[in-house]
Each structure stands twice: as structure tokens, then as C-alpha cells.
JSON list of C-alpha atoms in Angstrom, two decimals:
[
{"chain": "A", "resi": 22, "resn": "MET", "atom": "CA", "xyz": [47.93, 32.04, 74.00]},
{"chain": "A", "resi": 23, "resn": "VAL", "atom": "CA", "xyz": [46.55, 28.50, 74.02]},
{"chain": "A", "resi": 24, "resn": "THR", "atom": "CA", "xyz": [47.81, 27.33, 70.60]},
{"chain": "A", "resi": 25, "resn": "PRO", "atom": "CA", "xyz": [51.42, 26.38, 71.51]},
{"chain": "A", "resi": 26, "resn": "ILE", "atom": "CA", "xyz": [50.12, 24.08, 74.27]},
{"chain": "A", "resi": 27, "resn": "ILE", "atom": "CA", "xyz": [47.51, 22.33, 72.09]},
{"chain": "A", "resi": 28, "resn": "GLN", "atom": "CA", "xyz": [49.79, 21.90, 69.06]},
{"chain": "A", "resi": 29, "resn": "PRO", "atom": "CA", "xyz": [52.45, 19.63, 70.68]},
{"chain": "A", "resi": 30, "resn": "ALA", "atom": "CA", "xyz": [49.72, 17.69, 72.51]},
{"chain": "A", "resi": 31, "resn": "THR", "atom": "CA", "xyz": [47.93, 16.99, 69.22]},
{"chain": "A", "resi": 32, "resn": "GLN", "atom": "CA", "xyz": [51.18, 16.01, 67.52]},
{"chain": "A", "resi": 33, "resn": "SER", "atom": "CA", "xyz": [52.05, 13.49, 70.24]},
{"chain": "A", "resi": 34, "resn": "LEU", "atom": "CA", "xyz": [48.46, 12.22, 70.09]},
{"chain": "A", "resi": 35, "resn": "TYR", "atom": "CA", "xyz": [49.10, 11.32, 66.44]},
{"chain": "A", "resi": 36, "resn": "ASP", "atom": "CA", "xyz": [51.84, 8.88, 67.56]},
{"chain": "A", "resi": 37, "resn": "GLU", "atom": "CA", "xyz": [50.04, 7.60, 70.65]},
{"chain": "A", "resi": 38, "resn": "ASP", "atom": "CA", "xyz": [46.42, 7.15, 69.50]},
{"chain": "A", "resi": 39, "resn": "TYR", "atom": "CA", "xyz": [45.80, 7.59, 65.77]},
{"chain": "A", "resi": 40, "resn": "TYR", "atom": "CA", "xyz": [42.02, 7.23, 65.94]},
{"chain": "A", "resi": 41, "resn": "LEU", "atom": "CA", "xyz": [41.74, 9.76, 68.78]},
{"chain": "A", "resi": 42, "resn": "TRP", "atom": "CA", "xyz": [44.02, 12.14, 66.80]},
{"chain": "A", "resi": 43, "resn": "LEU", "atom": "CA", "xyz": [41.70, 11.75, 63.81]},
{"chain": "A", "resi": 44, "resn": "ARG", "atom": "CA", "xyz": [38.56, 12.47, 65.87]},
{"chain": "A", "resi": 45, "resn": "THR", "atom": "CA", "xyz": [40.26, 15.45, 67.57]},
{"chain": "A", "resi": 46, "resn": "THR", "atom": "CA", "xyz": [41.39, 16.90, 64.22]},
{"chain": "A", "resi": 47, "resn": "ILE", "atom": "CA", "xyz": [37.88, 16.54, 62.75]},
{"chain": "A", "resi": 48, "resn": "ASN", "atom": "CA", "xyz": [36.37, 18.24, 65.81]},
{"chain": "A", "resi": 49, "resn": "GLN", "atom": "CA", "xyz": [38.94, 21.08, 65.66]},
{"chain": "A", "resi": 50, "resn": "LEU", "atom": "CA", "xyz": [38.18, 21.67, 61.97]},
{"chain": "A", "resi": 51, "resn": "ARG", "atom": "CA", "xyz": [34.41, 21.59, 62.55]},
{"chain": "A", "resi": 52, "resn": "ALA", "atom": "CA", "xyz": [34.76, 24.08, 65.42]},
{"chain": "A", "resi": 53, "resn": "GLY", "atom": "CA", "xyz": [36.93, 26.37, 63.29]},
{"chain": "A", "resi": 54, "resn": "GLN", "atom": "CA", "xyz": [39.92, 25.92, 65.64]},
{"chain": "A", "resi": 55, "resn": "PHE", "atom": "CA", "xyz": [42.33, 25.97, 62.70]},
{"chain": "A", "resi": 56, "resn": "SER", "atom": "CA", "xyz": [45.33, 27.15, 64.69]},
{"chain": "A", "resi": 57, "resn": "ALA", "atom": "CA", "xyz": [44.97, 24.08, 66.94]},
{"chain": "A", "resi": 58, "resn": "VAL", "atom": "CA", "xyz": [45.08, 21.60, 64.03]},
{"chain": "A", "resi": 59, "resn": "ASP", "atom": "CA", "xyz": [48.17, 19.41, 63.68]},
{"chain": "A", "resi": 60, "resn": "LEU", "atom": "CA", "xyz": [48.71, 20.57, 60.10]},
{"chain": "A", "resi": 61, "resn": "ASP", "atom": "CA", "xyz": [51.92, 18.62, 59.33]},
{"chain": "A", "resi": 62, "resn": "ASN", "atom": "CA", "xyz": [50.38, 15.25, 60.12]},
{"chain": "A", "resi": 63, "resn": "LEU", "atom": "CA", "xyz": [47.06, 16.19, 58.52]},
{"chain": "A", "resi": 64, "resn": "LEU", "atom": "CA", "xyz": [48.79, 17.06, 55.22]},
{"chain": "A", "resi": 65, "resn": "GLU", "atom": "CA", "xyz": [50.83, 13.85, 55.41]},
{"chain": "A", "resi": 66, "resn": "GLU", "atom": "CA", "xyz": [47.64, 11.83, 55.91]},
{"chain": "A", "resi": 67, "resn": "LEU", "atom": "CA", "xyz": [45.90, 13.50, 52.95]},
{"chain": "A", "resi": 68, "resn": "GLU", "atom": "CA", "xyz": [48.89, 12.83, 50.67]},
{"chain": "A", "resi": 69, "resn": "THR", "atom": "CA", "xyz": [48.99, 9.21, 51.83]},
{"chain": "A", "resi": 70, "resn": "MET", "atom": "CA", "xyz": [45.28, 8.82, 51.05]},
{"chain": "A", "resi": 71, "resn": "GLY", "atom": "CA", "xyz": [45.88, 9.98, 47.48]},
{"chain": "A", "resi": 72, "resn": "ARG", "atom": "CA", "xyz": [48.78, 7.55, 47.04]},
{"chain": "A", "resi": 73, "resn": "SER", "atom": "CA", "xyz": [46.84, 4.62, 48.45]},
{"chain": "A", "resi": 74, "resn": "GLU", "atom": "CA", "xyz": [43.89, 5.31, 46.11]},
{"chain": "A", "resi": 75, "resn": "LYS", "atom": "CA", "xyz": [46.28, 5.14, 43.15]},
{"chain": "A", "resi": 76, "resn": "ARG", "atom": "CA", "xyz": [47.98, 1.99, 44.51]},
{"chain": "A", "resi": 77, "resn": "GLU", "atom": "CA", "xyz": [44.62, 0.29, 44.98]},
{"chain": "A", "resi": 78, "resn": "VAL", "atom": "CA", "xyz": [43.44, 1.04, 41.43]},
{"chain": "A", "resi": 79, "resn": "LYS", "atom": "CA", "xyz": [46.76, -0.22, 40.05]},
{"chain": "A", "resi": 80, "resn": "SER", "atom": "CA", "xyz": [46.50, -3.44, 42.05]},
{"chain": "A", "resi": 81, "resn": "LEU", "atom": "CA", "xyz": [42.87, -4.03, 41.00]},
{"chain": "A", "resi": 82, "resn": "LEU", "atom": "CA", "xyz": [43.68, -3.47, 37.32]},
{"chain": "A", "resi": 83, "resn": "THR", "atom": "CA", "xyz": [46.67, -5.83, 37.46]},
{"chain": "A", "resi": 84, "resn": "ARG", "atom": "CA", "xyz": [44.60, -8.56, 39.15]},
{"chain": "A", "resi": 85, "resn": "LEU", "atom": "CA", "xyz": [41.80, -8.09, 36.61]},
{"chain": "A", "resi": 86, "resn": "LEU", "atom": "CA", "xyz": [44.21, -8.47, 33.69]},
{"chain": "A", "resi": 87, "resn": "GLU", "atom": "CA", "xyz": [45.90, -11.48, 35.33]},
{"chain": "A", "resi": 88, "resn": "HIS", "atom": "CA", "xyz": [42.56, -13.30, 35.64]},
{"chain": "A", "resi": 89, "resn": "LEU", "atom": "CA", "xyz": [41.62, -12.50, 32.04]},
{"chain": "A", "resi": 90, "resn": "LEU", "atom": "CA", "xyz": [44.97, -13.91, 30.88]},
{"chain": "A", "resi": 91, "resn": "LYS", "atom": "CA", "xyz": [44.51, -17.09, 32.94]},
{"chain": "A", "resi": 92, "resn": "LEU", "atom": "CA", "xyz": [41.00, -17.49, 31.53]},
{"chain": "A", "resi": 93, "resn": "ILE", "atom": "CA", "xyz": [42.24, -17.29, 27.93]},
{"chain": "A", "resi": 94, "resn": "TYR", "atom": "CA", "xyz": [45.52, -19.17, 28.09]},
{"chain": "A", "resi": 95, "resn": "TRP", "atom": "CA", "xyz": [45.56, -21.57, 31.04]},
{"chain": "A", "resi": 96, "resn": "ASP", "atom": "CA", "xyz": [43.73, -24.38, 29.24]},
{"chain": "A", "resi": 97, "resn": "ARG", "atom": "CA", "xyz": [44.57, -27.12, 31.73]},
{"chain": "A", "resi": 98, "resn": "GLU", "atom": "CA", "xyz": [42.95, -25.28, 34.68]},
{"chain": "A", "resi": 99, "resn": "ARG", "atom": "CA", "xyz": [40.11, -23.54, 32.83]},
{"chain": "A", "resi": 100, "resn": "GLU", "atom": "CA", "xyz": [37.45, -26.21, 33.25]},
{"chain": "A", "resi": 101, "resn": "ARG", "atom": "CA", "xyz": [37.96, -26.34, 37.01]},
{"chain": "A", "resi": 102, "resn": "ASN", "atom": "CA", "xyz": [38.47, -22.58, 37.58]},
{"chain": "A", "resi": 103, "resn": "GLU", "atom": "CA", "xyz": [36.46, -20.80, 34.87]},
{"chain": "A", "resi": 104, "resn": "GLY", "atom": "CA", "xyz": [33.56, -19.89, 37.17]},
{"chain": "A", "resi": 105, "resn": "HIS", "atom": "CA", "xyz": [35.88, -18.65, 39.92]},
{"chain": "A", "resi": 106, "resn": "TRP", "atom": "CA", "xyz": [38.02, -16.61, 37.51]},
{"chain": "A", "resi": 107, "resn": "LYS", "atom": "CA", "xyz": [34.95, -15.02, 35.90]},
{"chain": "A", "resi": 108, "resn": "GLY", "atom": "CA", "xyz": [33.61, -14.15, 39.35]},
{"chain": "A", "resi": 109, "resn": "GLU", "atom": "CA", "xyz": [36.93, -12.51, 40.26]},
{"chain": "A", "resi": 110, "resn": "ILE", "atom": "CA", "xyz": [36.97, -10.62, 36.94]},
{"chain": "A", "resi": 111, "resn": "ARG", "atom": "CA", "xyz": [33.47, -9.29, 37.67]},
{"chain": "A", "resi": 112, "resn": "THR", "atom": "CA", "xyz": [34.48, -8.25, 41.20]},
{"chain": "A", "resi": 113, "resn": "PHE", "atom": "CA", "xyz": [37.65, -6.44, 40.06]},
{"chain": "A", "resi": 114, "resn": "ARG", "atom": "CA", "xyz": [35.70, -4.63, 37.32]},
{"chain": "A", "resi": 115, "resn": "ARG", "atom": "CA", "xyz": [33.04, -3.51, 39.79]},
{"chain": "A", "resi": 116, "resn": "GLU", "atom": "CA", "xyz": [35.63, -2.29, 42.31]},
{"chain": "A", "resi": 117, "resn": "ILE", "atom": "CA", "xyz": [37.54, -0.33, 39.65]},
{"chain": "A", "resi": 118, "resn": "LYS", "atom": "CA", "xyz": [34.26, 1.18, 38.39]},
{"chain": "A", "resi": 119, "resn": "GLU", "atom": "CA", "xyz": [33.36, 2.24, 41.95]},
{"chain": "A", "resi": 120, "resn": "ARG", "atom": "CA", "xyz": [36.79, 3.86, 42.46]},
{"chain": "A", "resi": 121, "resn": "LEU", "atom": "CA", "xyz": [36.44, 5.77, 39.17]},
{"chain": "A", "resi": 122, "resn": "GLN", "atom": "CA", "xyz": [32.93, 6.95, 40.11]},
{"chain": "A", "resi": 123, "resn": "GLU", "atom": "CA", "xyz": [34.20, 8.19, 43.48]},
{"chain": "A", "resi": 124, "resn": "SER", "atom": "CA", "xyz": [37.32, 9.77, 41.91]},
{"chain": "A", "resi": 125, "resn": "PRO", "atom": "CA", "xyz": [36.84, 10.50, 38.20]},
{"chain": "A", "resi": 126, "resn": "SER", "atom": "CA", "xyz": [40.25, 12.23, 38.14]},
{"chain": "A", "resi": 127, "resn": "LEU", "atom": "CA", "xyz": [41.83, 8.74, 38.37]},
{"chain": "A", "resi": 128, "resn": "LYS", "atom": "CA", "xyz": [40.72, 7.98, 34.77]},
{"chain": "A", "resi": 129, "resn": "PRO", "atom": "CA", "xyz": [43.81, 9.55, 33.15]},
{"chain": "A", "resi": 130, "resn": "TYR", "atom": "CA", "xyz": [45.98, 7.72, 35.71]},
{"chain": "A", "resi": 131, "resn": "ILE", "atom": "CA", "xyz": [44.46, 4.34, 34.81]},
{"chain": "A", "resi": 132, "resn": "LEU", "atom": "CA", "xyz": [45.25, 4.97, 31.14]},
{"chain": "A", "resi": 133, "resn": "GLU", "atom": "CA", "xyz": [48.78, 5.95, 32.10]},
{"chain": "A", "resi": 134, "resn": "ILE", "atom": "CA", "xyz": [49.42, 2.70, 34.03]},
{"chain": "A", "resi": 135, "resn": "PHE", "atom": "CA", "xyz": [47.50, 0.33, 31.72]},
{"chain": "A", "resi": 136, "resn": "ASP", "atom": "CA", "xyz": [50.53, -1.05, 29.84]},
{"chain": "A", "resi": 137, "resn": "GLU", "atom": "CA", "xyz": [52.61, -1.41, 33.00]},
{"chain": "A", "resi": 138, "resn": "CYS", "atom": "CA", "xyz": [49.75, -3.27, 34.72]},
{"chain": "A", "resi": 139, "resn": "TYR", "atom": "CA", "xyz": [49.35, -5.52, 31.70]},
{"chain": "A", "resi": 140, "resn": "GLN", "atom": "CA", "xyz": [53.05, -6.48, 31.76]},
{"chain": "A", "resi": 141, "resn": "ASP", "atom": "CA", "xyz": [52.85, -7.14, 35.51]},
{"chain": "A", "resi": 142, "resn": "ALA", "atom": "CA", "xyz": [49.74, -9.28, 34.93]},
{"chain": "A", "resi": 143, "resn": "ARG", "atom": "CA", "xyz": [51.60, -11.32, 32.26]},
{"chain": "A", "resi": 144, "resn": "THR", "atom": "CA", "xyz": [54.34, -12.06, 34.76]},
{"chain": "A", "resi": 145, "resn": "GLU", "atom": "CA", "xyz": [51.83, -12.97, 37.50]},
{"chain": "A", "resi": 146, "resn": "ALA", "atom": "CA", "xyz": [49.83, -15.21, 35.14]},
{"chain": "A", "resi": 147, "resn": "SER", "atom": "CA", "xyz": [53.03, -16.92, 34.00]},
{"chain": "A", "resi": 148, "resn": "ASP", "atom": "CA", "xyz": [54.19, -17.46, 37.60]},
{"chain": "A", "resi": 149, "resn": "ARG", "atom": "CA", "xyz": [50.84, -18.82, 38.78]},
{"chain": "A", "resi": 150, "resn": "SER", "atom": "CA", "xyz": [50.21, -21.04, 35.77]},
{"chain": "A", "resi": 151, "resn": "GLN", "atom": "CA", "xyz": [53.85, -22.13, 35.37]},
{"chain": "A", "resi": 152, "resn": "LEU", "atom": "CA", "xyz": [53.36, -21.44, 31.64]},
{"chain": "A", "resi": 153, "resn": "ALA", "atom": "CA", "xyz": [56.13, -19.67, 29.69]},
{"chain": "A", "resi": 154, "resn": "ILE", "atom": "CA", "xyz": [55.63, -15.90, 29.62]},
{"chain": "A", "resi": 155, "resn": "ASP", "atom": "CA", "xyz": [55.74, -16.00, 25.77]},
{"chain": "A", "resi": 156, "resn": "ILE", "atom": "CA", "xyz": [52.35, -17.78, 25.82]},
{"chain": "A", "resi": 157, "resn": "PHE", "atom": "CA", "xyz": [50.80, -14.52, 27.03]},
{"chain": "A", "resi": 158, "resn": "PRO", "atom": "CA", "xyz": [50.89, -11.85, 24.28]},
{"chain": "A", "resi": 159, "resn": "SER", "atom": "CA", "xyz": [53.13, -8.86, 24.96]},
{"chain": "A", "resi": 160, "resn": "ILE", "atom": "CA", "xyz": [50.47, -6.55, 23.48]},
{"chain": "A", "resi": 161, "resn": "PRO", "atom": "CA", "xyz": [47.35, -6.13, 25.67]},
{"chain": "A", "resi": 162, "resn": "ILE", "atom": "CA", "xyz": [44.49, -8.54, 24.87]},
{"chain": "A", "resi": 163, "resn": "GLY", "atom": "CA", "xyz": [41.97, -5.69, 24.65]},
{"chain": "A", "resi": 164, "resn": "SER", "atom": "CA", "xyz": [41.53, -1.96, 25.05]},
{"chain": "A", "resi": 165, "resn": "LEU", "atom": "CA", "xyz": [41.06, -0.48, 28.51]},
{"chain": "A", "resi": 166, "resn": "GLU", "atom": "CA", "xyz": [37.42, 0.09, 27.61]},
{"chain": "A", "resi": 167, "resn": "GLN", "atom": "CA", "xyz": [36.97, -3.62, 26.79]},
{"chain": "A", "resi": 168, "resn": "ILE", "atom": "CA", "xyz": [38.90, -4.77, 29.86]},
{"chain": "A", "resi": 169, "resn": "LEU", "atom": "CA", "xyz": [36.61, -2.70, 32.12]},
{"chain": "A", "resi": 170, "resn": "ASP", "atom": "CA", "xyz": [33.39, -3.64, 30.26]},
{"chain": "A", "resi": 171, "resn": "GLU", "atom": "CA", "xyz": [31.43, -5.98, 32.54]},
{"chain": "A", "resi": 172, "resn": "ASN", "atom": "CA", "xyz": [30.00, -7.90, 29.56]},
{"chain": "A", "resi": 173, "resn": "TRP", "atom": "CA", "xyz": [33.25, -8.36, 27.62]},
{"chain": "A", "resi": 174, "resn": "PHE", "atom": "CA", "xyz": [35.11, -11.62, 27.79]},
{"chain": "A", "resi": 175, "resn": "PRO", "atom": "CA", "xyz": [37.87, -12.40, 25.31]},
{"chain": "A", "resi": 176, "resn": "GLU", "atom": "CA", "xyz": [37.62, -15.37, 22.98]},
{"chain": "A", "resi": 177, "resn": "TYR", "atom": "CA", "xyz": [39.29, -18.56, 24.10]},
{"chain": "A", "resi": 178, "resn": "ASN", "atom": "CA", "xyz": [39.15, -22.23, 23.21]},
{"chain": "A", "resi": 179, "resn": "HIS", "atom": "CA", "xyz": [35.96, -23.55, 24.80]},
{"chain": "A", "resi": 180, "resn": "ASN", "atom": "CA", "xyz": [37.01, -27.14, 24.07]},
{"chain": "A", "resi": 181, "resn": "HIS", "atom": "CA", "xyz": [38.31, -28.60, 27.29]},
{"chain": "A", "resi": 182, "resn": "HIS", "atom": "CA", "xyz": [41.74, -30.26, 27.06]},
{"chain": "A", "resi": 183, "resn": "GLY", "atom": "CA", "xyz": [41.69, -29.82, 23.28]},
{"chain": "A", "resi": 184, "resn": "LYS", "atom": "CA", "xyz": [38.88, -32.38, 22.82]},
{"chain": "A", "resi": 185, "resn": "PRO", "atom": "CA", "xyz": [35.97, -31.47, 20.53]},
{"chain": "A", "resi": 186, "resn": "ASP", "atom": "CA", "xyz": [32.71, -30.57, 22.33]}
]
């Protein structure tokens, strides 16, 4: 029987040449050679893919919230950075939207992590701005729907440095 010989070879391939292992596994699956597939590593890879999708969405949402907080509360830097921050906000929104279109089952997950991401974003915004964390409200500045809406920007003081326009 050929299987015992192929199996260890494929498993060592995983450690020696990941891309070649990937191509070999795809070819084995396409050819219906299921007994030859390195199942342990394949399952591990699939689980890792799921985790990394979740991690990426969480990171994008946190960065989005951080930039919204800086836009609203970091008065001293707003005039210089407003355009850049708004561009980043747009990019993060688009990337989250694309992830949710590719994987609609991540929608409940994003709701589940929303508050945690908001608190992380408060800390990040405080660290980067050197403003006290209390300046950033502990309750989210908008609903998830608003935060992800490409046309929604929260109200903030448009007067630069507190001077009237």
C-alpha cells in the first residue's frame, strides 16, 4: 500500500517547504487522493485561517475606532491630521465591509467584540495623543452601524485651536 510512504513524506514537506506542501495538498485533493492528504496539518491550517480572519477584523475595528476618537478629541492635531485620519477611517471601513461580505458569519462576532475594541481604541488614542483617557468617553461614540457607515462622521469642534471660524 502506497499511503504510509506518502503520508510521512507530506508531513515532513509541511516543515521543509510550506508552499510546496500547500500545492501538493491541493493537487491530492483535486485528484481525490484523500488517503494521501496530510490531514493533521491541513486541519491545523484551516483552524488558523479562521482565527486570523477574526484577529484581522478585530484589529481593523480597533484602528477604525481609534482614528474616530482622535478625530473628535485630539483638537491640537486635528487641523494637521484631519485629512489623513479621515482617509484611514474610510480605508478601515472598506476593509471591514469587504471582510463581512466575504464572511457574513463574522457579523455576530463583530458585535460581540465591539465594546472590547472600543475600550482598546480609547487606550490607543490616549497613548498616541498623550491625552488623559477620561477625555475619551467610556461609552462608545456611536452604534456599530454608525461606526461602519462610510458617510457617518461624529460631530466635533470644527474651530481650530478653539478660535472662532
